[in-house]
Amino acid sequence: MRKIALTLGAALVLASSAQAGPACEYLRNHIALQPQSGEELQMQDQDGACRVQNGQWSAGFSSMLLAFDELVLRDEGLAAFSGRQAIPDSMDLRVSGIYVLTGRLPGQDYVMRLQAKPMDFSFKYQWDSASAQLNLEQVRLRSQYLREVRAQAQFGIKSAAGRSLGADDLEQAELKSLNLYLDNQNLIQSMVMPALVMNMSMYEDPRPGIEKALLAARTSVQLMPDSVADRDSRNALLAFIAQLPSPQGRLSLDMTMDPPWPAARLESGLSMDQTRQLLSGMKVQARFDTGEVPSAYVWLRDHLRYGLHLFGLRKDDAAR
């Protein structure tokens, strides 16, 4: 009887794999998702997307696991994806209820679930090989505890014109524009600053280095000519910098770069002349608001966004 049950279970798994859409196939073959319990991972095709519930993922660079309540990956951009490609031409991903687990200590994981402050994450991009432009349509991280950060950006990758992207092509990306929105409550304090301090040294006082970096940032903003940023934008940036490393407010930042900023050169460092050249072609608009946003507004805003997202999914399915 046990053999019959196992055989039947295996047959059902194979059948579900055969019927899986491109998003589910991509997750099965390229992303090492695991169930949070010993049961089989809950993965199903629904409304032109793959939905995974109560899963977890090991990022590889840490011993901790990222657990989530639900992951939704749209089929668009994945139907033509082949094993020869390193990166799909487009992706639309939404993950809700994210929190961290050890994956090794059941007792500690139980407590971490009780104390978790879940986050939501969304990520959407489109690669246009004809124009050699990578459009990061949205990357967004939010939670009630941390508030929200989201960004949109455009990159040019001339080396990959006319073909699909490879992993090495990203090193040749040039940043053309960036739109950043930060509604900070604890995000910088809880995520950005700990990572920055650990990158410096855990055995030294980081405050002198941080103060030096903030002084350099203030000086750079003060020296910006009106052709780069007007007075209101400079004042907004200075007000935000003045509150670092624990700002309380909402920063909106729009930047365009002409010439574009090459990612590889930014990572390896620039000379003063190269820095002046890049900054001379930059346009910045910034706004920093410190007033409180009513919780009812935040609740209504988030539910309207989620409703519009669901409506968009239904509309895309109807169009197909």
Short mmCIF file of C-alpha atoms in Angstrom, two decimals:
data_model
loop_
_atom_site.label_atom_id
_atom_site.label_comp_id
_atom_site.label_asym_id
_atom_site.label_seq_id
_atom_site.Cartn_x
_atom_site.Cartn_y
_atom_site.Cartn_z
CA MET A 1 0.00 0.00 0.00
CA ARG A 2 2.84 2.33 0.85
CA LYS A 3 4.48 1.68 -2.54
CA ILE A 4 1.19 2.43 -4.30
CA ALA A 5 0.84 5.72 -2.41
CA LEU A 6 4.41 6.74 -3.22
CA THR A 7 3.96 5.83 -6.88
CA LEU A 8 0.72 7.79 -7.06
CA GLY A 9 2.33 10.79 -5.38
CA ALA A 10 5.24 10.73 -7.82
CA ALA A 11 2.84 10.51 -10.75
CA LEU A 12 0.95 13.57 -9.50
CA VAL A 13 4.18 15.54 -9.15
CA LEU A 14 5.23 14.62 -12.70
CA ALA A 15 1.80 15.50 -14.04
CA SER A 16 1.85 18.90 -12.36
CA SER A 17 5.35 19.53 -13.75
CA ALA A 18 4.20 18.68 -17.27
CA GLN A 19 1.33 21.17 -17.00
CA ALA A 20 3.39 23.90 -15.38
CA GLY A 21 3.54 27.29 -17.09
CA PRO A 22 6.78 29.08 -17.96
CA ALA A 23 6.97 30.92 -14.63
CA CYS A 24 6.63 27.74 -12.58
CA GLU A 25 9.15 25.98 -14.83
CA TYR A 26 11.60 28.84 -14.33
CA LEU A 27 11.24 28.68 -10.54
CA ARG A 28 11.65 24.89 -10.49
CA ASN A 29 14.73 24.88 -12.71
CA HIS A 30 16.56 28.05 -11.71
CA ILE A 31 15.51 29.11 -8.19
CA ALA A 32 16.15 26.82 -5.22
CA LEU A 33 12.88 27.34 -3.37
CA GLN A 34 11.99 25.07 -0.46
CA PRO A 35 8.85 24.50 1.60
CA GLN A 36 8.86 25.91 5.13
CA SER A 37 7.70 22.55 6.47
CA GLY A 38 8.44 19.01 5.39
CA GLU A 39 5.53 18.98 2.96
CA GLU A 40 5.77 19.54 -0.78
CA LEU A 41 6.19 23.13 -1.96
CA GLN A 42 2.81 24.66 -2.83
CA MET A 43 3.24 25.87 -6.42
CA GLN A 44 0.41 26.42 -8.89
CA ASP A 45 -0.36 28.16 -12.18
CA GLN A 46 -3.10 30.74 -11.79
CA ASP A 47 -4.17 33.78 -13.80
CA GLY A 48 -1.09 33.77 -16.03
CA ALA A 49 1.34 33.53 -13.14
CA CYS A 50 3.01 31.02 -10.85
CA ARG A 51 2.01 31.27 -7.20
CA VAL A 52 4.12 29.76 -4.43
CA GLN A 53 2.89 29.78 -0.85
CA ASN A 54 4.77 29.29 2.42
CA GLY A 55 8.21 28.88 0.86
CA GLN A 56 11.75 29.84 1.74
CA TRP A 57 14.94 30.61 -0.15
CA SER A 58 18.63 30.45 0.71
CA ALA A 59 20.37 33.46 -0.80
CA GLY A 60 23.76 31.76 -0.80
CA PHE A 61 25.69 34.68 0.71
CA SER A 62 24.25 34.09 4.19
CA SER A 63 23.45 31.14 6.43
CA MET A 64 19.99 32.60 7.06
CA LEU A 65 16.87 31.79 5.04
CA LEU A 66 14.36 34.21 3.58
CA ALA A 67 10.88 32.85 4.26
CA PHE A 68 7.75 34.23 2.60
CA ASP A 69 3.98 33.84 2.69
CA GLU A 70 3.42 34.13 -1.07
CA LEU A 71 5.49 34.59 -4.22
CA VAL A 72 3.89 35.50 -7.55
CA LEU A 73 5.92 35.39 -10.77
CA ARG A 74 4.20 36.41 -14.01
CA ASP A 75 4.58 34.29 -17.16
CA GLU A 76 5.48 37.25 -19.41
CA GLY A 77 9.07 37.19 -20.58
CA LEU A 78 9.61 33.61 -19.48
CA ALA A 79 7.79 31.72 -22.25
CA ALA A 80 10.72 32.26 -24.65
CA PHE A 81 13.38 31.79 -21.98
CA SER A 82 15.86 29.01 -22.75
CA GLY A 83 18.64 27.35 -20.80
CA ARG A 84 21.16 29.14 -23.02
CA GLN A 85 20.09 32.50 -21.58
CA ALA A 86 21.52 33.74 -18.32
CA ILE A 87 18.87 36.41 -17.75
CA PRO A 88 15.22 36.50 -18.94
CA ASP A 89 14.27 39.40 -21.21
CA SER A 90 11.66 40.54 -18.69
CA MET A 91 10.37 39.65 -15.25
CA ASP A 92 7.48 40.64 -13.01
CA LEU A 93 7.86 39.35 -9.45
CA ARG A 94 5.97 40.04 -6.22
CA VAL A 95 6.79 38.52 -2.84
CA SER A 96 4.73 39.20 0.28
CA GLY A 97 5.24 38.38 3.94
CA ILE A 98 9.06 38.11 3.88
CA TYR A 99 10.94 37.38 7.10
CA VAL A 100 14.21 35.73 8.14
CA LEU A 101 14.74 32.25 9.61
CA THR A 102 17.81 30.25 10.62
CA GLY A 103 16.65 27.06 8.90
CA ARG A 104 18.59 25.03 11.51
CA LEU A 105 17.14 25.85 14.94
CA PRO A 106 13.38 25.08 15.08
CA GLY A 107 12.95 26.75 18.47
CA GLN A 108 14.62 29.97 17.38
CA ASP A 109 12.71 29.92 14.08
CA TYR A 110 9.45 29.65 16.03
CA VAL A 111 10.36 32.75 18.06
CA MET A 112 11.55 34.60 14.94
CA ARG A 113 8.19 33.94 13.27
CA LEU A 114 6.38 35.36 16.32
CA GLN A 115 8.56 38.47 16.34
CA ALA A 116 8.74 38.93 12.57
CA LYS A 117 7.96 42.28 10.96
CA PRO A 118 7.13 40.98 7.47
CA MET A 119 8.20 42.88 4.37
CA ASP A 120 6.79 42.97 0.83
CA PHE A 121 9.01 43.08 -2.24
CA SER A 122 8.26 43.65 -5.92
CA PHE A 123 10.58 43.67 -8.91
CA LYS A 124 9.81 44.32 -12.57
CA TYR A 125 12.10 44.98 -15.53
CA GLN A 126 12.10 44.84 -19.35
CA TRP A 127 15.09 44.40 -21.68
CA ASP A 128 14.74 46.00 -25.12
CA SER A 129 17.46 44.47 -27.29
CA ALA A 130 16.69 46.76 -30.26
CA SER A 131 17.48 49.93 -28.30
CA ALA A 132 19.95 48.16 -25.96
CA GLN A 133 18.07 49.58 -23.00
CA LEU A 134 17.26 47.87 -19.70
CA ASN A 135 14.21 49.40 -18.06
CA LEU A 136 13.93 48.76 -14.35
CA GLU A 137 10.23 49.54 -14.12
CA GLN A 138 10.05 49.05 -10.38
CA VAL A 139 11.92 47.63 -7.43
CA ARG A 140 10.07 48.14 -4.16
CA LEU A 141 10.53 47.09 -0.55
CA ARG A 142 8.04 48.02 2.13
CA SER A 143 6.68 47.09 5.53
CA GLN A 144 4.64 48.76 8.21
CA TYR A 145 7.72 48.89 10.44
CA LEU A 146 10.30 50.07 7.88
CA ARG A 147 7.94 52.04 5.62
CA GLU A 148 8.98 52.00 1.94
CA VAL A 149 11.73 52.42 -0.62
CA ARG A 150 11.15 52.12 -4.36
CA ALA A 151 13.13 52.94 -7.45
CA GLN A 152 12.88 53.09 -11.22
CA ALA A 153 15.90 53.30 -13.52
CA GLN A 154 17.05 53.10 -17.12
CA PHE A 155 20.34 51.54 -18.19
CA GLY A 156 22.04 51.39 -21.55
CA ILE A 157 24.02 48.24 -22.41
CA LYS A 158 25.44 48.75 -25.92
CA SER A 159 27.49 45.54 -25.81
CA ALA A 160 24.29 43.45 -25.73
CA ALA A 161 22.44 45.21 -28.56
CA GLY A 162 20.35 42.83 -30.66
CA ARG A 163 20.51 39.85 -28.31
CA SER A 164 19.53 38.59 -24.88
CA LEU A 165 21.38 39.72 -21.80
CA GLY A 166 24.22 37.73 -20.25
CA ALA A 167 25.47 38.03 -16.69
CA ASP A 168 28.71 39.70 -17.85
CA ASP A 169 26.74 42.33 -19.78
CA LEU A 170 25.51 43.90 -16.55
CA GLU A 171 29.06 45.04 -15.81
CA GLN A 172 28.86 47.18 -18.95
CA ALA A 173 25.59 48.86 -17.91
CA GLU A 174 25.44 52.65 -17.98
CA LEU A 175 22.93 54.41 -15.75
CA LYS A 176 20.83 56.92 -17.72
CA SER A 177 18.16 57.89 -15.19
CA LEU A 178 17.06 57.12 -11.66
CA ASN A 179 13.84 57.81 -9.81
CA LEU A 180 14.03 57.09 -6.08
CA TYR A 181 11.39 57.37 -3.39
CA LEU A 182 12.26 56.73 0.25
CA ASP A 183 9.64 56.89 2.99
CA ASN A 184 11.96 56.11 5.87
CA GLN A 185 11.06 55.11 9.38
CA ASN A 186 13.54 52.36 10.27
CA LEU A 187 14.80 51.06 6.92
CA ILE A 188 18.12 52.91 6.85
CA GLN A 189 18.76 52.25 10.53
CA SER A 190 17.82 48.55 10.34
CA MET A 191 19.26 47.54 6.96
CA VAL A 192 21.58 50.11 5.37
CA MET A 193 23.66 51.25 8.35
CA PRO A 194 24.36 47.74 9.78
CA ALA A 195 25.59 46.59 6.36
CA LEU A 196 27.73 49.73 6.01
CA VAL A 197 29.28 49.35 9.47
CA MET A 198 30.06 45.66 8.94
CA ASN A 199 31.74 46.56 5.66
CA MET A 200 33.95 49.07 7.49
CA SER A 201 35.02 47.25 10.67
CA MET A 202 33.19 45.89 13.69
CA TYR A 203 36.26 46.57 15.86
CA GLU A 204 36.54 50.30 15.22
CA ASP A 205 34.31 53.26 15.95
CA PRO A 206 32.52 53.95 12.62
CA ARG A 207 31.42 57.47 13.52
CA PRO A 208 34.49 59.36 12.23
CA GLY A 209 34.24 57.61 8.85
CA ILE A 210 30.49 58.23 8.64
CA GLU A 211 30.90 61.91 9.56
CA LYS A 212 33.60 62.27 6.90
CA ALA A 213 31.29 60.75 4.27
CA LEU A 214 28.41 63.02 5.33
CA LEU A 215 30.67 66.08 5.12
CA ALA A 216 31.70 65.08 1.59
CA ALA A 217 28.03 64.61 0.64
CA ARG A 218 27.07 68.03 2.03
CA THR A 219 29.95 69.71 0.25
CA SER A 220 29.06 68.06 -3.07
CA VAL A 221 25.45 69.25 -2.81
CA GLN A 222 26.46 72.80 -1.82
CA LEU A 223 28.76 73.01 -4.87
CA MET A 224 26.07 71.90 -7.32
CA PRO A 225 25.36 74.66 -9.84
CA ASP A 226 21.79 75.64 -10.74
CA SER A 227 22.21 73.77 -14.03
CA VAL A 228 22.44 70.53 -12.03
CA ALA A 229 20.02 71.21 -9.17
CA ASP A 230 17.97 74.28 -8.28
CA ARG A 231 17.97 75.82 -4.81
CA ASP A 232 14.90 73.93 -3.59
CA SER A 233 16.42 70.60 -4.63
CA ARG A 234 19.75 71.43 -2.95
CA ASN A 235 17.96 72.42 0.25
CA ALA A 236 15.95 69.19 0.19
CA LEU A 237 19.10 67.09 -0.19
CA LEU A 238 20.88 69.02 2.58
CA ALA A 239 17.89 68.55 4.90
CA PHE A 240 17.93 64.80 4.21
CA ILE A 241 21.70 64.54 4.75
CA ALA A 242 21.39 66.50 8.00
CA GLN A 243 19.11 63.78 9.41
CA LEU A 244 21.37 60.87 8.43
CA PRO A 245 21.95 58.18 9.63
CA SER A 246 18.35 58.12 10.92
CA PRO A 247 16.17 60.36 8.74
CA GLN A 248 12.45 60.60 9.40
CA GLY A 249 10.64 61.70 6.28
CA ARG A 250 10.00 61.12 2.61
CA LEU A 251 12.67 61.77 -0.01
CA SER A 252 11.77 61.97 -3.71
CA LEU A 253 14.74 62.06 -6.07
CA ASP A 254 14.76 62.29 -9.87
CA MET A 255 18.11 62.11 -11.66
CA THR A 256 19.08 62.04 -15.33
CA MET A 257 22.65 61.47 -16.54
CA ASP A 258 24.08 62.68 -19.85
CA PRO A 259 26.57 61.17 -20.41
CA PRO A 260 25.37 58.00 -18.65
CA TRP A 261 27.21 56.74 -15.59
CA PRO A 262 29.18 53.53 -16.30
CA ALA A 263 28.66 51.00 -13.51
CA ALA A 264 32.11 49.42 -13.83
CA ARG A 265 33.93 52.74 -13.52
CA LEU A 266 31.81 53.80 -10.56
CA GLU A 267 32.69 50.57 -8.75
CA SER A 268 36.42 50.82 -9.45
CA GLY A 269 36.60 54.53 -8.63
CA LEU A 270 36.83 57.74 -10.65
CA SER A 271 39.38 60.50 -10.90
CA MET A 272 38.40 64.06 -10.02
CA ASP A 273 38.19 65.01 -13.70
CA GLN A 274 35.99 62.02 -14.50
CA THR A 275 33.75 62.84 -11.53
CA ARG A 276 33.37 66.48 -12.64
CA GLN A 277 32.49 65.34 -16.17
CA LEU A 278 29.77 62.99 -14.94
CA LEU A 279 28.34 65.52 -12.49
CA SER A 280 28.29 68.28 -15.11
CA GLY A 281 25.83 66.29 -17.20
CA MET A 282 23.54 65.37 -14.29
CA LYS A 283 20.13 66.88 -13.63
CA VAL A 284 18.64 66.51 -10.13
CA GLN A 285 15.21 67.25 -8.73
CA ALA A 286 14.68 66.48 -5.05
CA ARG A 287 12.04 66.93 -2.41
CA PHE A 288 12.16 66.01 1.28
CA ASP A 289 9.02 66.12 3.43
CA THR A 290 9.11 65.52 7.17
CA GLY A 291 5.43 65.90 8.02
CA GLU A 292 3.57 62.90 9.38
CA VAL A 293 1.38 60.92 6.99
CA PRO A 294 -1.87 59.75 8.64
CA SER A 295 -1.99 55.97 9.13
CA ALA A 296 -5.42 55.88 7.47
CA TYR A 297 -3.88 57.42 4.33
CA VAL A 298 -1.07 54.83 4.32
CA TRP A 299 -3.61 52.00 4.74
CA LEU A 300 -5.84 53.34 1.93
CA ARG A 301 -2.86 54.00 -0.38
CA ASP A 302 -1.47 50.49 0.02
CA HIS A 303 -4.84 48.80 -0.52
CA LEU A 304 -5.53 50.91 -3.61
CA ARG A 305 -2.12 49.97 -5.02
CA TYR A 306 -2.76 46.29 -4.38
CA GLY A 307 -6.21 46.52 -5.95
CA LEU A 308 -4.84 48.26 -9.03
CA HIS A 309 -2.13 45.59 -9.29
CA LEU A 310 -4.76 42.81 -9.23
CA PHE A 311 -6.86 44.70 -11.78
CA GLY A 312 -3.78 44.94 -14.02
CA LEU A 313 -3.23 41.18 -13.78
CA ARG A 314 -6.86 40.48 -14.74
CA LYS A 315 -6.71 42.98 -17.59
CA ASP A 316 -3.56 41.37 -19.02
CA ASP A 317 -5.17 37.92 -18.83
CA ALA A 318 -8.31 39.17 -20.60
CA ALA A 319 -6.19 40.74 -23.37
CA ARG A 320 -4.55 37.38 -24.03
#
